[in-house]
């Protein structure tokens, strides 16, 4: 089930070269930062992206462990990381994706001559063809 707010414990592992971050409940969700502030920002981004991927793939999202139950070593601390998903989902829906297309050389030459913006033309044509309007960005 998709939720708007997630809070998971993360393990911040302090080493000479920086802080690595992992989420015990989200295998494969790893990141790194040079400072506490950077590590926390990276942790939020990594967690949001990981959870978004799980939502998109219809993978069951596990319940978070209690922070007090997460085992750590002396150079590690548990940090609760919170993400608010609506703006992240909105950003992901509006991100640009690269597409490759093939057209005849003569048509490409003519389009260059007329300074055609392929991306805009393709977007406009797809919207018209599909009868679609761009979803409104939420603030």
Short mmCIF file of N, CA, C and O in Angstrom, two decimals:
data_model
loop_
_atom_site.label_atom_id
_atom_site.label_comp_id
_atom_site.label_asym_id
_atom_site.label_seq_id
_atom_site.Cartn_x
_atom_site.Cartn_y
_atom_site.Cartn_z
N UNK A 1 0.84 -1.18 0.00
CA UNK A 1 0.00 0.00 0.00
C UNK A 1 0.89 1.25 0.00
O UNK A 1 1.83 1.35 0.77
N UNK A 2 0.57 2.16 -0.85
CA UNK A 2 1.32 3.40 -0.99
C UNK A 2 0.95 4.34 0.17
O UNK A 2 -0.20 4.58 0.44
N UNK A 3 1.98 4.86 0.83
CA UNK A 3 1.77 5.84 1.89
C UNK A 3 2.43 7.15 1.48
O UNK A 3 3.28 7.18 0.61
N UNK A 4 2.02 8.22 2.12
CA UNK A 4 2.63 9.51 1.81
C UNK A 4 3.89 9.77 2.63
O UNK A 4 4.79 10.47 2.20
N UNK A 5 3.97 9.18 3.81
CA UNK A 5 5.09 9.44 4.72
C UNK A 5 5.67 8.11 5.19
O UNK A 5 4.94 7.23 5.62
N UNK A 6 6.98 8.01 5.09
CA UNK A 6 7.69 6.83 5.57
C UNK A 6 8.78 7.27 6.53
O UNK A 6 9.45 8.28 6.30
N UNK A 7 8.97 6.49 7.59
CA UNK A 7 10.08 6.72 8.52
C UNK A 7 10.74 5.36 8.76
O UNK A 7 10.08 4.41 9.19
N UNK A 8 12.04 5.29 8.46
CA UNK A 8 12.81 4.06 8.64
C UNK A 8 14.10 4.37 9.39
O UNK A 8 14.70 5.43 9.21
N UNK A 9 14.55 3.40 10.20
CA UNK A 9 15.85 3.57 10.84
C UNK A 9 16.97 3.31 9.82
O UNK A 9 16.87 2.40 9.00
N UNK A 10 17.97 4.15 9.88
CA UNK A 10 19.15 3.99 9.03
C UNK A 10 20.36 3.85 9.95
O UNK A 10 20.40 4.45 11.03
N UNK A 11 21.33 3.07 9.51
CA UNK A 11 22.57 2.93 10.27
C UNK A 11 23.62 3.80 9.60
O UNK A 11 23.97 3.59 8.44
N UNK A 12 24.09 4.80 10.34
CA UNK A 12 25.17 5.67 9.87
C UNK A 12 26.47 5.07 10.41
O UNK A 12 26.65 4.96 11.61
N UNK A 13 27.34 4.68 9.50
CA UNK A 13 28.61 4.03 9.84
C UNK A 13 29.74 5.03 9.59
O UNK A 13 30.01 5.40 8.45
N UNK A 14 30.39 5.46 10.67
CA UNK A 14 31.43 6.48 10.59
C UNK A 14 32.79 5.85 10.36
O UNK A 14 33.21 4.95 11.10
N UNK A 15 33.49 6.32 9.33
CA UNK A 15 34.83 5.83 9.00
C UNK A 15 35.71 7.02 8.66
O UNK A 15 35.24 8.16 8.55
N UNK A 16 36.98 6.78 8.47
CA UNK A 16 37.94 7.85 8.14
C UNK A 16 37.54 8.61 6.88
O UNK A 16 37.72 9.82 6.80
N UNK A 17 37.00 7.91 5.90
CA UNK A 17 36.69 8.54 4.61
C UNK A 17 35.25 9.03 4.48
O UNK A 17 34.83 9.46 3.41
N UNK A 18 34.46 8.99 5.55
CA UNK A 18 33.10 9.50 5.48
C UNK A 18 32.10 8.62 6.20
O UNK A 18 32.46 7.78 7.02
N UNK A 19 30.85 8.82 5.87
CA UNK A 19 29.74 8.14 6.55
C UNK A 19 28.96 7.32 5.53
O UNK A 19 28.38 7.87 4.58
N UNK A 20 28.95 6.01 5.71
CA UNK A 20 28.11 5.19 4.85
C UNK A 20 26.77 4.98 5.56
O UNK A 20 26.70 4.96 6.79
N UNK A 21 25.72 4.86 4.77
CA UNK A 21 24.37 4.74 5.31
C UNK A 21 23.70 3.53 4.69
O UNK A 21 23.73 3.34 3.48
N UNK A 22 23.08 2.71 5.55
CA UNK A 22 22.29 1.59 5.06
C UNK A 22 21.00 1.50 5.86
O UNK A 22 20.92 1.97 6.98
N UNK A 23 20.00 0.89 5.24
CA UNK A 23 18.70 0.73 5.86
C UNK A 23 18.46 -0.77 6.08
O UNK A 23 18.27 -1.51 5.11
N UNK A 24 18.45 -1.22 7.33
CA UNK A 24 18.27 -2.65 7.60
C UNK A 24 16.99 -3.24 6.99
O UNK A 24 16.97 -4.40 6.60
N UNK A 25 15.93 -2.43 6.89
CA UNK A 25 14.65 -2.93 6.37
C UNK A 25 14.52 -2.83 4.85
O UNK A 25 13.57 -3.33 4.27
N UNK A 26 15.50 -2.15 4.22
CA UNK A 26 15.44 -1.92 2.78
C UNK A 26 16.74 -2.40 2.13
O UNK A 26 17.61 -1.59 1.79
N UNK A 27 16.89 -3.71 1.96
CA UNK A 27 18.14 -4.25 1.39
C UNK A 27 18.45 -3.60 0.04
O UNK A 27 17.58 -3.42 -0.79
N UNK A 28 19.71 -3.23 -0.12
CA UNK A 28 20.14 -2.61 -1.36
C UNK A 28 20.04 -1.10 -1.35
O UNK A 28 20.50 -0.44 -2.27
N UNK A 29 19.43 -0.53 -0.33
CA UNK A 29 19.32 0.92 -0.22
C UNK A 29 20.52 1.42 0.58
O UNK A 29 20.54 1.35 1.80
N UNK A 30 21.52 1.90 -0.15
CA UNK A 30 22.78 2.33 0.45
C UNK A 30 23.17 3.69 -0.09
O UNK A 30 22.86 4.03 -1.23
N UNK A 31 23.87 4.48 0.72
CA UNK A 31 24.38 5.76 0.25
C UNK A 31 25.56 6.16 1.11
O UNK A 31 26.00 5.41 1.97
N UNK A 32 26.06 7.38 0.88
CA UNK A 32 27.28 7.82 1.52
C UNK A 32 27.28 9.34 1.60
O UNK A 32 26.70 10.01 0.76
N UNK A 33 27.94 9.87 2.62
CA UNK A 33 28.10 11.32 2.74
C UNK A 33 29.39 11.64 3.47
O UNK A 33 29.91 10.82 4.23
N UNK A 34 29.89 12.85 3.24
CA UNK A 34 31.13 13.27 3.89
C UNK A 34 30.89 13.86 5.27
O UNK A 34 31.75 13.80 6.14
N UNK A 35 29.70 14.44 5.47
CA UNK A 35 29.32 15.05 6.75
C UNK A 35 27.98 14.48 7.19
O UNK A 35 27.27 13.85 6.39
N UNK A 36 27.60 14.74 8.44
CA UNK A 36 26.29 14.29 8.92
C UNK A 36 25.17 14.88 8.05
O UNK A 36 24.24 14.18 7.67
N UNK A 37 25.29 16.17 7.75
CA UNK A 37 24.26 16.84 6.96
C UNK A 37 24.13 16.22 5.57
O UNK A 37 23.03 15.95 5.10
N UNK A 38 25.27 15.99 4.93
CA UNK A 38 25.25 15.40 3.59
C UNK A 38 24.74 13.96 3.64
O UNK A 38 23.94 13.54 2.79
N UNK A 39 25.17 13.19 4.64
CA UNK A 39 24.73 11.80 4.77
C UNK A 39 23.22 11.72 4.98
O UNK A 39 22.55 10.87 4.40
N UNK A 40 22.67 12.64 5.78
CA UNK A 40 21.22 12.64 6.01
C UNK A 40 20.47 13.01 4.73
O UNK A 40 19.48 12.37 4.38
N UNK A 41 20.95 14.02 4.02
CA UNK A 41 20.30 14.40 2.75
C UNK A 41 20.36 13.26 1.75
O UNK A 41 19.36 12.96 1.08
N UNK A 42 21.51 12.61 1.64
CA UNK A 42 21.65 11.48 0.72
C UNK A 42 20.77 10.31 1.15
O UNK A 42 20.21 9.60 0.31
N UNK A 43 20.64 10.10 2.47
CA UNK A 43 19.81 9.01 2.99
C UNK A 43 18.34 9.24 2.61
O UNK A 43 17.65 8.31 2.19
N UNK A 44 17.88 10.48 2.75
CA UNK A 44 16.48 10.79 2.39
C UNK A 44 16.25 10.54 0.91
O UNK A 44 15.24 9.95 0.52
N UNK A 45 17.19 11.00 0.09
CA UNK A 45 17.03 10.82 -1.36
C UNK A 45 17.07 9.34 -1.74
O UNK A 45 16.25 8.86 -2.52
N UNK A 46 18.02 8.61 -1.18
CA UNK A 46 18.15 7.17 -1.49
C UNK A 46 16.90 6.41 -1.04
O UNK A 46 16.39 5.56 -1.78
N UNK A 47 16.41 6.73 0.15
CA UNK A 47 15.23 6.03 0.66
C UNK A 47 14.00 6.35 -0.19
O UNK A 47 13.23 5.45 -0.53
N UNK A 48 13.81 7.61 -0.54
CA UNK A 48 12.66 7.99 -1.37
C UNK A 48 12.71 7.28 -2.73
O UNK A 48 11.71 6.74 -3.19
N UNK A 49 13.88 7.26 -3.35
CA UNK A 49 14.03 6.60 -4.65
C UNK A 49 13.79 5.10 -4.53
O UNK A 49 13.10 4.51 -5.37
N UNK A 50 14.32 4.49 -3.48
CA UNK A 50 14.15 3.05 -3.27
C UNK A 50 12.67 2.71 -3.07
O UNK A 50 12.14 1.79 -3.70
N UNK A 51 12.00 3.47 -2.21
CA UNK A 51 10.58 3.22 -1.95
C UNK A 51 9.72 3.50 -3.18
O UNK A 51 8.77 2.76 -3.46
N UNK A 52 10.07 4.54 -3.93
CA UNK A 52 9.34 4.85 -5.17
C UNK A 52 9.46 3.67 -6.14
O UNK A 52 8.47 3.26 -6.75
N UNK A 53 10.65 3.13 -6.27
CA UNK A 53 10.87 1.96 -7.13
C UNK A 53 10.04 0.77 -6.69
O UNK A 53 9.45 0.06 -7.51
N UNK A 54 9.97 0.56 -5.38
CA UNK A 54 9.17 -0.55 -4.86
C UNK A 54 7.68 -0.32 -5.16
O UNK A 54 6.97 -1.24 -5.55
N UNK A 55 7.22 0.93 -4.99
CA UNK A 55 5.83 1.25 -5.29
C UNK A 55 5.53 1.00 -6.77
O UNK A 55 4.51 0.38 -7.10
N UNK A 56 6.41 1.47 -7.64
CA UNK A 56 6.21 1.32 -9.08
C UNK A 56 6.21 -0.14 -9.51
O UNK A 56 5.53 -0.52 -10.44
N UNK A 57 7.01 -0.96 -8.82
CA UNK A 57 7.10 -2.39 -9.14
C UNK A 57 6.07 -3.22 -8.38
O UNK A 57 6.08 -4.45 -8.46
N UNK A 58 5.20 -2.55 -7.62
CA UNK A 58 4.20 -3.23 -6.79
C UNK A 58 4.81 -4.26 -5.86
O UNK A 58 4.26 -5.35 -5.67
N UNK A 59 5.96 -3.91 -5.29
CA UNK A 59 6.63 -4.77 -4.32
C UNK A 59 6.14 -4.37 -2.93
O UNK A 59 6.00 -3.18 -2.63
N UNK A 60 5.87 -5.35 -2.10
CA UNK A 60 5.40 -5.09 -0.74
C UNK A 60 6.47 -4.33 0.04
O UNK A 60 7.64 -4.74 0.08
N UNK A 61 6.07 -3.24 0.65
CA UNK A 61 7.00 -2.42 1.42
C UNK A 61 6.94 -2.89 2.88
O UNK A 61 5.88 -2.90 3.49
N UNK A 62 8.10 -3.28 3.42
CA UNK A 62 8.12 -3.82 4.79
C UNK A 62 7.86 -2.75 5.85
O UNK A 62 8.13 -1.56 5.62
N UNK A 63 7.36 -3.20 6.98
CA UNK A 63 7.20 -2.29 8.12
C UNK A 63 8.59 -1.96 8.65
O UNK A 63 9.50 -2.80 8.62
N UNK A 64 8.78 -0.75 9.13
CA UNK A 64 10.10 -0.39 9.66
C UNK A 64 10.36 -1.06 11.01
O UNK A 64 9.44 -1.27 11.80
N UNK A 65 11.62 -1.38 11.24
CA UNK A 65 12.03 -1.91 12.54
C UNK A 65 11.97 -0.79 13.57
O UNK A 65 12.03 0.39 13.21
N UNK A 66 11.89 -1.16 14.82
CA UNK A 66 12.00 -0.15 15.88
C UNK A 66 13.48 0.21 15.99
O UNK A 66 14.35 -0.65 15.95
N UNK A 67 13.75 1.49 16.12
CA UNK A 67 15.13 1.96 16.18
C UNK A 67 15.89 1.29 17.32
O UNK A 67 17.08 0.99 17.20
N UNK A 68 15.21 1.03 18.42
CA UNK A 68 15.86 0.41 19.58
C UNK A 68 16.25 -1.04 19.34
O UNK A 68 17.06 -1.59 20.08
N UNK A 69 15.70 -1.65 18.30
CA UNK A 69 16.00 -3.06 18.00
C UNK A 69 17.10 -3.22 16.97
O UNK A 69 17.53 -4.34 16.69
N UNK A 70 17.58 -2.11 16.38
CA UNK A 70 18.62 -2.18 15.36
C UNK A 70 19.98 -2.29 16.06
O UNK A 70 20.32 -1.44 16.90
N UNK A 71 20.72 -3.32 15.75
CA UNK A 71 22.04 -3.56 16.36
C UNK A 71 23.09 -2.72 15.65
O UNK A 71 23.11 -2.64 14.43
N UNK A 72 23.97 -2.12 16.45
CA UNK A 72 25.04 -1.30 15.90
C UNK A 72 26.37 -1.64 16.54
O UNK A 72 26.41 -2.27 17.60
N UNK A 73 27.43 -1.17 15.89
CA UNK A 73 28.78 -1.31 16.44
C UNK A 73 29.18 0.05 17.00
O UNK A 73 28.45 1.03 16.86
N UNK A 74 30.35 0.13 17.61
CA UNK A 74 30.77 1.36 18.29
C UNK A 74 30.89 2.58 17.37
O UNK A 74 30.72 3.71 17.81
N UNK A 75 31.17 2.37 16.09
CA UNK A 75 31.32 3.48 15.15
C UNK A 75 30.02 3.76 14.38
O UNK A 75 30.03 4.48 13.39
N UNK A 76 28.92 3.20 14.85
CA UNK A 76 27.64 3.34 14.15
C UNK A 76 26.58 3.95 15.06
O UNK A 76 26.60 3.75 16.28
N UNK A 77 25.65 4.68 14.44
CA UNK A 77 24.48 5.19 15.16
C UNK A 77 23.24 4.95 14.31
O UNK A 77 23.32 4.87 13.08
N UNK A 78 22.11 4.85 14.98
CA UNK A 78 20.83 4.70 14.29
C UNK A 78 20.19 6.08 14.17
O UNK A 78 20.11 6.82 15.15
N UNK A 79 19.79 6.42 12.97
CA UNK A 79 19.13 7.70 12.70
C UNK A 79 17.79 7.39 12.04
O UNK A 79 17.74 6.61 11.09
N UNK A 80 16.73 8.01 12.54
CA UNK A 80 15.43 7.85 11.89
C UNK A 80 15.37 8.81 10.72
O UNK A 80 15.59 10.00 10.86
N UNK A 81 15.07 8.25 9.55
CA UNK A 81 15.01 9.04 8.32
C UNK A 81 13.56 9.07 7.85
O UNK A 81 12.90 8.04 7.75
N UNK A 82 13.07 10.30 7.59
CA UNK A 82 11.69 10.49 7.16
C UNK A 82 11.67 11.04 5.75
O UNK A 82 12.46 11.92 5.40
N UNK A 83 10.77 10.51 4.93
CA UNK A 83 10.55 11.08 3.60
C UNK A 83 9.05 11.32 3.40
O UNK A 83 8.22 10.53 3.83
N UNK A 84 8.75 12.44 2.77
CA UNK A 84 7.40 12.81 2.39
C UNK A 84 7.32 12.56 0.89
O UNK A 84 7.99 13.22 0.10
N UNK A 85 6.56 11.57 0.46
CA UNK A 85 6.58 11.07 -0.90
C UNK A 85 5.85 11.90 -1.96
O UNK A 85 6.27 11.90 -3.11
N UNK A 86 4.76 12.62 -1.65
CA UNK A 86 4.05 13.31 -2.74
C UNK A 86 4.93 14.20 -3.63
O UNK A 86 4.86 14.07 -4.85
N UNK A 87 5.77 15.09 -3.07
CA UNK A 87 6.59 15.90 -3.98
C UNK A 87 7.62 15.07 -4.75
O UNK A 87 7.94 15.37 -5.89
N UNK A 88 8.12 14.00 -4.14
CA UNK A 88 9.09 13.14 -4.82
C UNK A 88 8.42 12.41 -5.98
O UNK A 88 8.96 12.36 -7.08
N UNK A 89 7.22 11.86 -5.75
CA UNK A 89 6.48 11.18 -6.83
C UNK A 89 6.20 12.15 -7.97
O UNK A 89 6.34 11.81 -9.14
N UNK A 90 5.81 13.36 -7.62
CA UNK A 90 5.50 14.38 -8.62
C UNK A 90 6.74 14.70 -9.46
O UNK A 90 6.66 14.79 -10.68
N UNK A 91 7.87 14.84 -8.79
CA UNK A 91 9.13 15.11 -9.50
C UNK A 91 9.47 13.97 -10.45
O UNK A 91 9.90 14.19 -11.59
N UNK A 92 9.29 12.75 -10.00
CA UNK A 92 9.62 11.58 -10.83
C UNK A 92 8.70 11.49 -12.04
O UNK A 92 9.14 11.12 -13.13
N UNK A 93 7.43 11.84 -11.88
CA UNK A 93 6.48 11.78 -13.00
C UNK A 93 6.80 12.82 -14.07
O UNK A 93 6.48 12.65 -15.23
N UNK A 94 7.43 13.93 -13.67
CA UNK A 94 7.71 15.02 -14.60
C UNK A 94 9.16 15.04 -15.09
O UNK A 94 9.54 15.92 -15.84
N UNK A 95 9.96 14.07 -14.68
CA UNK A 95 11.36 14.08 -15.11
C UNK A 95 11.45 13.76 -16.60
O UNK A 95 10.58 13.10 -17.17
N UNK A 96 12.45 14.28 -17.21
CA UNK A 96 12.67 14.03 -18.64
C UNK A 96 13.30 12.66 -18.82
O UNK A 96 14.15 12.25 -18.04
N UNK A 97 12.87 11.95 -19.84
CA UNK A 97 13.46 10.66 -20.20
C UNK A 97 13.98 10.74 -21.62
O UNK A 97 13.36 11.37 -22.48
N UNK A 98 15.10 10.12 -21.86
CA UNK A 98 15.72 10.17 -23.18
C UNK A 98 15.15 9.04 -24.04
O UNK A 98 15.02 7.91 -23.60
N UNK A 99 14.79 9.39 -25.27
CA UNK A 99 14.29 8.42 -26.25
C UNK A 99 15.13 8.54 -27.52
O UNK A 99 15.53 9.63 -27.91
N UNK A 100 15.38 7.43 -28.14
CA UNK A 100 16.12 7.41 -29.40
C UNK A 100 15.13 7.18 -30.53
O UNK A 100 14.23 6.35 -30.41
N UNK A 101 15.28 7.93 -31.62
CA UNK A 101 14.39 7.74 -32.75
C UNK A 101 15.20 7.71 -34.04
O UNK A 101 16.35 8.15 -34.08
N UNK A 102 14.59 7.18 -35.06
CA UNK A 102 15.24 7.07 -36.36
C UNK A 102 14.36 7.73 -37.40
O UNK A 102 13.16 7.47 -37.46
N UNK A 103 14.98 8.63 -38.20
CA UNK A 103 14.27 9.28 -39.30
C UNK A 103 15.19 9.29 -40.51
O UNK A 103 16.41 9.17 -40.37
N UNK A 104 14.64 9.44 -41.72
CA UNK A 104 15.49 9.49 -42.91
C UNK A 104 16.40 10.73 -42.89
O UNK A 104 16.02 11.78 -42.36
N UNK A 105 17.57 10.61 -43.46
CA UNK A 105 18.56 11.71 -43.49
C UNK A 105 17.99 12.97 -44.11
O UNK A 105 18.19 14.06 -43.59
N UNK A 106 17.25 12.83 -45.25
CA UNK A 106 16.71 14.01 -45.91
C UNK A 106 15.77 14.79 -45.01
O UNK A 106 15.74 16.02 -45.03
N UNK A 107 15.01 14.05 -44.14
CA UNK A 107 14.07 14.69 -43.23
C UNK A 107 14.82 15.40 -42.10
O UNK A 107 14.45 16.50 -41.69
N UNK A 108 15.89 14.78 -41.64
CA UNK A 108 16.72 15.40 -40.60
C UNK A 108 17.36 16.68 -41.14
O UNK A 108 17.39 17.70 -40.45
N UNK A 109 17.87 16.63 -42.38
CA UNK A 109 18.47 17.81 -42.99
C UNK A 109 17.46 18.95 -43.09
O UNK A 109 17.76 20.10 -42.77
N UNK A 110 16.24 18.63 -43.53
CA UNK A 110 15.19 19.64 -43.66
C UNK A 110 14.81 20.21 -42.29
O UNK A 110 14.61 21.42 -42.14
N UNK A 111 14.72 19.35 -41.30
CA UNK A 111 14.37 19.79 -39.95
C UNK A 111 15.45 20.72 -39.39
O UNK A 111 15.14 21.73 -38.75
N UNK A 112 16.73 20.38 -39.62
CA UNK A 112 17.83 21.25 -39.16
C UNK A 112 17.75 22.60 -39.84
O UNK A 112 17.95 23.64 -39.23
N UNK A 113 17.45 22.59 -41.13
CA UNK A 113 17.34 23.82 -41.91
C UNK A 113 16.26 24.74 -41.34
O UNK A 113 16.39 25.95 -41.33
N UNK A 114 15.20 24.12 -40.83
CA UNK A 114 14.08 24.88 -40.26
C UNK A 114 14.17 25.00 -38.74
O UNK A 114 13.22 25.44 -38.09
N UNK A 115 15.32 24.61 -38.19
CA UNK A 115 15.58 24.71 -36.74
C UNK A 115 14.46 24.09 -35.90
O UNK A 115 13.95 24.71 -34.96
N UNK A 116 14.10 22.87 -36.24
CA UNK A 116 13.05 22.16 -35.53
C UNK A 116 13.58 21.66 -34.19
O UNK A 116 14.66 21.09 -34.10
N UNK A 117 12.80 21.89 -33.13
CA UNK A 117 13.11 21.35 -31.81
C UNK A 117 12.42 19.99 -31.72
O UNK A 117 11.21 19.90 -31.51
N UNK A 118 13.19 18.93 -31.92
CA UNK A 118 12.62 17.57 -31.95
C UNK A 118 11.86 17.23 -30.68
O UNK A 118 10.78 16.66 -30.72
N UNK A 119 12.45 17.56 -29.54
CA UNK A 119 11.83 17.20 -28.27
C UNK A 119 10.45 17.84 -28.13
O UNK A 119 9.48 17.17 -27.79
N UNK A 120 10.37 19.14 -28.41
CA UNK A 120 9.09 19.83 -28.27
C UNK A 120 8.08 19.33 -29.29
O UNK A 120 6.92 19.10 -28.97
N UNK A 121 8.52 19.13 -30.53
CA UNK A 121 7.62 18.64 -31.57
C UNK A 121 7.08 17.25 -31.23
O UNK A 121 5.87 17.00 -31.39
N UNK A 122 7.94 16.38 -30.77
CA UNK A 122 7.51 15.03 -30.40
C UNK A 122 6.55 15.07 -29.22
O UNK A 122 5.53 14.37 -29.23
N UNK A 123 6.84 15.89 -28.22
CA UNK A 123 5.93 16.01 -27.08
C UNK A 123 4.55 16.50 -27.53
O UNK A 123 3.52 15.92 -27.15
N UNK A 124 4.55 17.55 -28.35
CA UNK A 124 3.28 18.10 -28.84
C UNK A 124 2.51 17.06 -29.66
O UNK A 124 1.29 16.90 -29.50
N UNK A 125 3.21 16.37 -30.53
CA UNK A 125 2.56 15.36 -31.39
C UNK A 125 2.01 14.20 -30.55
O UNK A 125 0.90 13.72 -30.81
N UNK A 126 2.77 13.75 -29.56
CA UNK A 126 2.29 12.66 -28.70
C UNK A 126 1.06 13.07 -27.89
O UNK A 126 0.11 12.30 -27.77
N UNK A 127 1.10 14.27 -27.35
CA UNK A 127 -0.06 14.77 -26.59
C UNK A 127 -1.31 14.81 -27.49
O UNK A 127 -2.38 14.38 -27.08
N UNK A 128 -1.13 15.34 -28.72
CA UNK A 128 -2.26 15.42 -29.64
C UNK A 128 -2.74 14.03 -30.03
O UNK A 128 -3.94 13.74 -30.01
N UNK A 129 -1.81 13.15 -30.38
CA UNK A 129 -2.14 11.79 -30.82
C UNK A 129 -2.86 11.00 -29.72
O UNK A 129 -3.80 10.25 -30.00
N UNK A 130 -2.43 11.18 -28.49
CA UNK A 130 -2.99 10.43 -27.36
C UNK A 130 -4.14 11.16 -26.68
O UNK A 130 -4.77 10.61 -25.77
N UNK A 131 -4.41 12.39 -27.10
CA UNK A 131 -5.46 13.18 -26.46
C UNK A 131 -5.14 13.42 -24.99
O UNK A 131 -6.02 13.37 -24.14
N UNK A 132 -3.86 13.64 -24.71
CA UNK A 132 -3.42 13.75 -23.32
C UNK A 132 -3.01 15.17 -22.99
O UNK A 132 -2.49 15.90 -23.82
N UNK A 133 -3.25 15.52 -21.73
CA UNK A 133 -2.76 16.79 -21.20
C UNK A 133 -1.72 16.47 -20.15
O UNK A 133 -1.83 15.46 -19.44
N UNK A 134 -0.75 17.34 -20.03
CA UNK A 134 0.29 17.15 -19.04
C UNK A 134 -0.30 17.25 -17.65
O UNK A 134 -1.07 18.17 -17.36
N UNK A 135 0.03 16.28 -16.76
CA UNK A 135 -0.47 16.37 -15.39
C UNK A 135 0.06 17.65 -14.73
O UNK A 135 1.18 18.06 -14.99
N UNK A 136 -0.75 18.25 -13.92
CA UNK A 136 -0.35 19.47 -13.23
C UNK A 136 0.68 19.14 -12.16
O UNK A 136 0.56 18.13 -11.47
N UNK A 137 1.71 19.98 -12.06
CA UNK A 137 2.70 19.81 -11.00
C UNK A 137 2.08 20.30 -9.71
O UNK A 137 1.46 21.34 -9.66
N UNK A 138 2.27 19.50 -8.67
CA UNK A 138 1.79 19.92 -7.35
C UNK A 138 2.90 20.64 -6.63
O UNK A 138 4.06 20.27 -6.72
N UNK A 139 2.54 21.64 -5.89
CA UNK A 139 3.55 22.43 -5.16
C UNK A 139 4.01 21.70 -3.92
O UNK A 139 3.44 20.83 -3.42
#
